[in-house]
CSV table of C-alpha atoms in Angstrom, one decimal:
chain,number,residue,atom,x,y,z
A,29,MET,CA,97.8,77.4,-130.4
A,30,ASN,CA,100.8,79.2,-129.0
A,31,ASP,CA,102.6,78.4,-125.8
A,32,ILE,CA,100.8,81.2,-123.8
A,33,GLU,CA,97.4,79.8,-124.7
A,34,GLU,CA,98.5,76.3,-123.9
A,35,ASN,CA,99.7,77.4,-120.4
A,36,GLU,CA,96.5,79.3,-119.7
A,37,LYS,CA,94.5,76.2,-120.7
A,38,ILE,CA,96.5,74.0,-118.4
A,39,LYS,CA,96.1,76.5,-115.5
A,40,GLY,CA,92.3,76.5,-116.1
A,41,VAL,CA,92.2,72.7,-115.9
A,42,ARG,CA,94.3,72.7,-112.7
A,43,THR,CA,92.0,75.4,-111.2
A,44,ILE,CA,88.9,73.3,-111.9
A,45,ILE,CA,90.5,70.2,-110.5
A,46,LEU,CA,91.5,72.1,-107.3
A,47,ILE,CA,88.0,73.5,-106.9
A,48,GLU,CA,86.5,70.0,-107.3
A,49,LEU,CA,89.0,68.5,-104.8
A,50,LEU,CA,88.3,71.3,-102.3
A,51,SER,CA,84.5,70.8,-102.8
A,52,LEU,CA,84.9,67.0,-102.2
A,53,THR,CA,87.1,67.6,-99.2
A,54,ILE,CA,84.4,70.0,-97.7
A,55,GLU,CA,81.8,67.3,-98.3
A,56,VAL,CA,83.8,64.6,-96.6
A,57,VAL,CA,84.6,66.9,-93.6
A,58,THR,CA,80.9,67.9,-93.4
A,59,LEU,CA,79.8,64.2,-93.4
A,60,ALA,CA,82.5,63.4,-90.8
A,61,VAL,CA,81.3,66.3,-88.6
A,62,THR,CA,77.6,65.2,-89.0
A,63,ALA,CA,78.5,61.7,-88.1
A,64,LEU,CA,80.4,62.8,-85.0
A,65,ILE,CA,77.4,65.0,-84.0
A,66,ALA,CA,75.0,62.1,-84.5
A,67,ILE,CA,77.2,59.8,-82.3
A,68,LYS,CA,77.5,62.4,-79.6
A,69,ALA,CA,73.8,63.0,-79.7
A,70,TYR,CA,73.2,59.3,-79.4
A,71,GLU,CA,75.6,59.0,-76.4
A,72,VAL,CA,73.9,62.0,-74.7
A,73,SER,CA,70.5,60.5,-75.4
A,74,LYS,CA,71.6,57.1,-74.0
A,75,LYS,CA,73.0,58.7,-70.9
A,76,ALA,CA,69.8,60.7,-70.4
A,77,ASN,CA,67.7,57.5,-70.7
A,78,ILE,CA,69.9,55.8,-68.1
A,79,ILE,CA,69.6,58.8,-65.8
A,80,SER,CA,65.8,58.8,-66.4
A,81,ILE,CA,65.5,55.0,-65.7
A,82,ASN,CA,67.7,55.4,-62.5
A,83,ALA,CA,65.6,58.3,-61.4
A,84,VAL,CA,62.6,56.0,-61.1
A,85,LYS,CA,64.4,52.9,-60.0
A,86,PRO,CA,62.7,51.0,-57.2
A,87,TYR,CA,64.5,49.1,-54.5
A,88,LEU,CA,62.6,46.7,-52.2
A,89,ASN,CA,63.7,45.6,-48.8
A,90,ILE,CA,62.0,43.1,-46.5
A,91,ILE,CA,61.9,44.7,-43.1
A,92,VAL,CA,61.3,42.8,-39.9
A,93,GLY,CA,60.8,43.8,-36.3
A,94,ASP,CA,60.2,42.0,-33.0
A,95,TYR,CA,59.5,43.7,-29.7
A,96,ASN,CA,57.7,42.8,-26.4
A,97,ASN,CA,54.5,44.3,-27.7
A,98,LYS,CA,54.8,43.8,-31.5
A,99,THR,CA,56.1,41.6,-34.3
A,100,TYR,CA,55.9,42.5,-37.9
A,101,VAL,CA,57.1,41.8,-41.5
A,102,LYS,CA,57.0,44.6,-44.0
A,103,ILE,CA,58.0,45.3,-47.6
A,104,ARG,CA,59.7,48.7,-47.9
A,105,ASN,CA,60.5,50.5,-51.2
A,106,SER,CA,63.7,52.4,-50.4
A,107,GLY,CA,64.2,53.4,-54.1
A,108,LEU,CA,63.2,56.4,-56.1
A,109,GLY,CA,60.5,54.9,-58.3
A,110,THR,CA,57.3,52.8,-57.9
A,111,ALA,CA,57.8,49.0,-57.7
A,112,ILE,CA,55.3,46.8,-59.3
A,113,ILE,CA,55.0,43.4,-57.6
A,114,LYS,CA,55.0,40.5,-60.1
A,115,ASP,CA,55.2,37.6,-57.6
A,116,ILE,CA,55.9,36.8,-54.0
A,117,LYS,CA,56.9,33.5,-52.6
A,118,PHE,CA,56.9,32.2,-49.1
A,119,VAL,CA,58.9,29.0,-48.2
A,120,ARG,CA,59.3,27.1,-45.0
A,121,LYS,CA,61.1,23.7,-45.0
A,122,ASN,CA,60.5,23.1,-48.7
A,123,VAL,CA,56.8,24.0,-48.3
A,124,ASN,CA,55.8,26.8,-50.8
A,125,ALA,CA,52.8,29.1,-50.4
A,126,GLU,CA,51.5,32.3,-52.1
A,127,SER,CA,50.7,33.9,-48.8
A,128,ILE,CA,52.2,33.8,-45.3
A,129,MET,CA,48.9,32.7,-43.8
A,130,GLU,CA,48.7,29.8,-46.2
A,131,LEU,CA,52.2,28.8,-45.1
A,132,ALA,CA,51.2,29.3,-41.4
A,133,GLU,CA,48.2,27.0,-41.9
A,134,SER,CA,50.4,24.3,-43.3
A,135,TYR,CA,52.5,24.7,-40.1
A,136,ASP,CA,49.6,24.7,-37.7
A,137,SER,CA,46.0,25.6,-38.5
A,138,THR,CA,45.5,27.1,-35.0
A,139,LEU,CA,48.2,29.8,-35.8
A,140,VAL,CA,46.0,31.4,-38.4
A,141,LYS,CA,43.1,31.8,-35.9
A,142,LYS,CA,45.2,34.2,-33.9
A,143,ASN,CA,44.2,37.8,-34.2
A,144,TYR,CA,46.4,39.9,-36.5
A,145,ASN,CA,46.1,43.6,-36.7
A,146,THR,CA,46.9,43.9,-40.4
A,147,PHE,CA,47.7,41.4,-43.1
A,148,VAL,CA,47.9,41.6,-46.9
A,149,GLU,CA,47.4,38.3,-48.7
A,150,ASP,CA,47.6,39.0,-52.4
A,151,ILE,CA,49.7,42.0,-53.6
A,152,LYS,CA,50.5,40.8,-57.1
A,153,GLU,CA,50.5,43.7,-59.6
A,154,ARG,CA,50.3,46.1,-56.7
A,155,GLY,CA,52.4,49.2,-57.0
A,156,ILE,CA,54.5,50.3,-54.0
A,157,ALA,CA,55.5,54.0,-54.1
A,158,PRO,CA,58.9,55.2,-53.0
A,159,GLN,CA,59.4,55.2,-49.2
A,160,GLU,CA,56.1,53.3,-48.8
A,161,ASP,CA,55.7,50.2,-46.6
A,162,VAL,CA,53.3,47.3,-47.2
A,163,ILE,CA,52.6,45.2,-44.1
A,164,ILE,CA,52.7,41.5,-44.8
A,165,LEU,CA,52.1,40.5,-41.2
A,166,GLU,CA,51.8,42.4,-37.9
A,167,LYS,CA,50.7,41.3,-34.5
A,168,THR,CA,50.6,43.2,-31.2
A,169,TYR,CA,50.6,41.6,-27.8
A,170,GLY,CA,48.9,42.5,-24.6
A,171,LYS,CA,50.5,42.0,-21.2
A,172,ALA,CA,52.2,38.6,-21.0
A,173,TYR,CA,50.3,35.9,-19.1
A,174,LYS,CA,51.0,32.4,-17.8
A,175,ARG,CA,49.8,29.5,-19.9
A,176,ASP,CA,46.8,29.0,-17.6
A,177,LYS,CA,45.7,32.5,-18.9
A,178,LYS,CA,44.5,33.4,-15.4
A,179,HIS,CA,47.6,35.1,-14.0
A,180,PHE,CA,50.0,37.6,-15.5
A,181,LEU,CA,53.6,36.8,-15.7
A,182,GLU,CA,55.5,38.2,-12.7
A,183,ASN,CA,58.7,38.4,-14.8
A,184,GLU,CA,58.2,40.9,-17.6
A,185,SER,CA,61.1,39.5,-19.5
A,186,GLU,CA,59.3,36.2,-20.0
A,187,MET,CA,58.0,36.0,-23.5
A,188,ASN,CA,54.3,36.1,-24.3
A,189,PRO,CA,53.3,32.6,-25.4
A,190,ASP,CA,51.5,33.9,-28.6
A,191,ARG,CA,54.7,35.8,-29.5
A,192,LYS,CA,56.9,32.8,-28.9
A,193,TYR,CA,54.8,30.5,-31.0
A,194,LEU,CA,54.7,33.0,-33.9
A,195,LEU,CA,58.5,33.5,-33.8
A,196,GLU,CA,59.0,29.7,-33.8
A,197,PHE,CA,57.1,29.7,-37.1
A,198,LEU,CA,58.6,32.8,-38.7
A,199,CYS,CA,62.3,32.1,-37.9
A,200,GLU,CA,62.3,29.4,-40.6
A,201,VAL,CA,60.4,31.3,-43.3
A,202,GLU,CA,62.0,32.6,-46.5
A,203,ILE,CA,60.5,35.3,-48.6
A,204,GLU,CA,61.3,36.3,-52.2
A,205,ILE,CA,59.7,39.1,-54.1
A,206,LEU,CA,59.8,39.5,-57.9
A,207,TYR,CA,59.1,43.1,-59.1
A,208,GLU,CA,59.5,45.5,-62.0
A,209,ASP,CA,59.9,49.3,-62.4
A,210,ILE,CA,57.3,51.5,-64.1
A,211,PHE,CA,58.9,50.7,-67.5
A,212,ARG,CA,58.2,47.0,-66.8
A,213,LYS,CA,61.9,46.4,-66.5
A,214,LYS,CA,62.7,43.4,-64.3
A,215,GLN,CA,64.6,44.3,-61.1
A,216,LYS,CA,66.8,42.2,-58.9
A,217,SER,CA,64.5,40.2,-56.6
A,218,ALA,CA,64.2,41.0,-52.9
A,219,TYR,CA,65.0,38.0,-50.7
A,220,ARG,CA,65.3,37.4,-47.0
A,221,LYS,CA,65.3,34.5,-44.6
A,222,LEU,CA,63.5,35.5,-41.4
A,223,ASP,CA,66.0,33.8,-39.1
A,224,PHE,CA,66.2,37.2,-37.3
A,225,PHE,CA,63.2,36.1,-35.3
A,226,GLY,CA,65.2,33.2,-33.9
A,227,ARG,CA,67.4,35.6,-32.0
A,228,SER,CA,64.6,36.5,-29.6
A,229,LEU,CA,64.0,32.8,-29.0
A,230,ASN,CA,67.7,32.2,-28.3
A,231,LYS,CA,67.9,35.2,-26.0
A,232,GLU,CA,64.9,33.9,-24.0
A,233,LYS,CA,66.6,30.5,-23.6
A,234,ILE,CA,69.8,32.2,-22.3
A,235,GLU,CA,67.9,34.4,-19.9
A,236,SER,CA,65.8,31.4,-18.6
A,237,ASN,CA,68.9,29.3,-17.9
């Protein structure tokens, strides 16, 4: 074998090596690109799932109101998705109950005999749609009367006795609601102490002094 043939052979071997190295490099780059695409796809999918979950996320509030002619306690879903109630707890001075009427009866059995316009006792596993209200307790009052129930109060600012008695009970009640979203994911519980109702009682004391 002369020198020319030897050089040609060496060149051929080098060419084969270069081609194999190039091929290997392309494979490595392809794998890296594929991995990057997979990672990005996962991140996009994860973000989409988060957006999807947030798009149907419920948010429960305990809404209260007290007026001369009406007192109420409601659950309102201010979120974007349906809330599924898992449990609701009513507590007053370390006394626990599953309904507000059960709690009222432990306070004074005569209180539950009053007429309530609407009342929901058991709402476990009930769904509350976005912007929907569920009334826990609501009571309306007629014209205020004196305790002898024969004469109407001359001073309209004086509180209806039924309203006053109900507020004295409600102002020490605490409510906690456990709930999930439609994916059965546990949400932060809704909690409220109903001391709001004590304000009306305090206001009446100030006005009467």
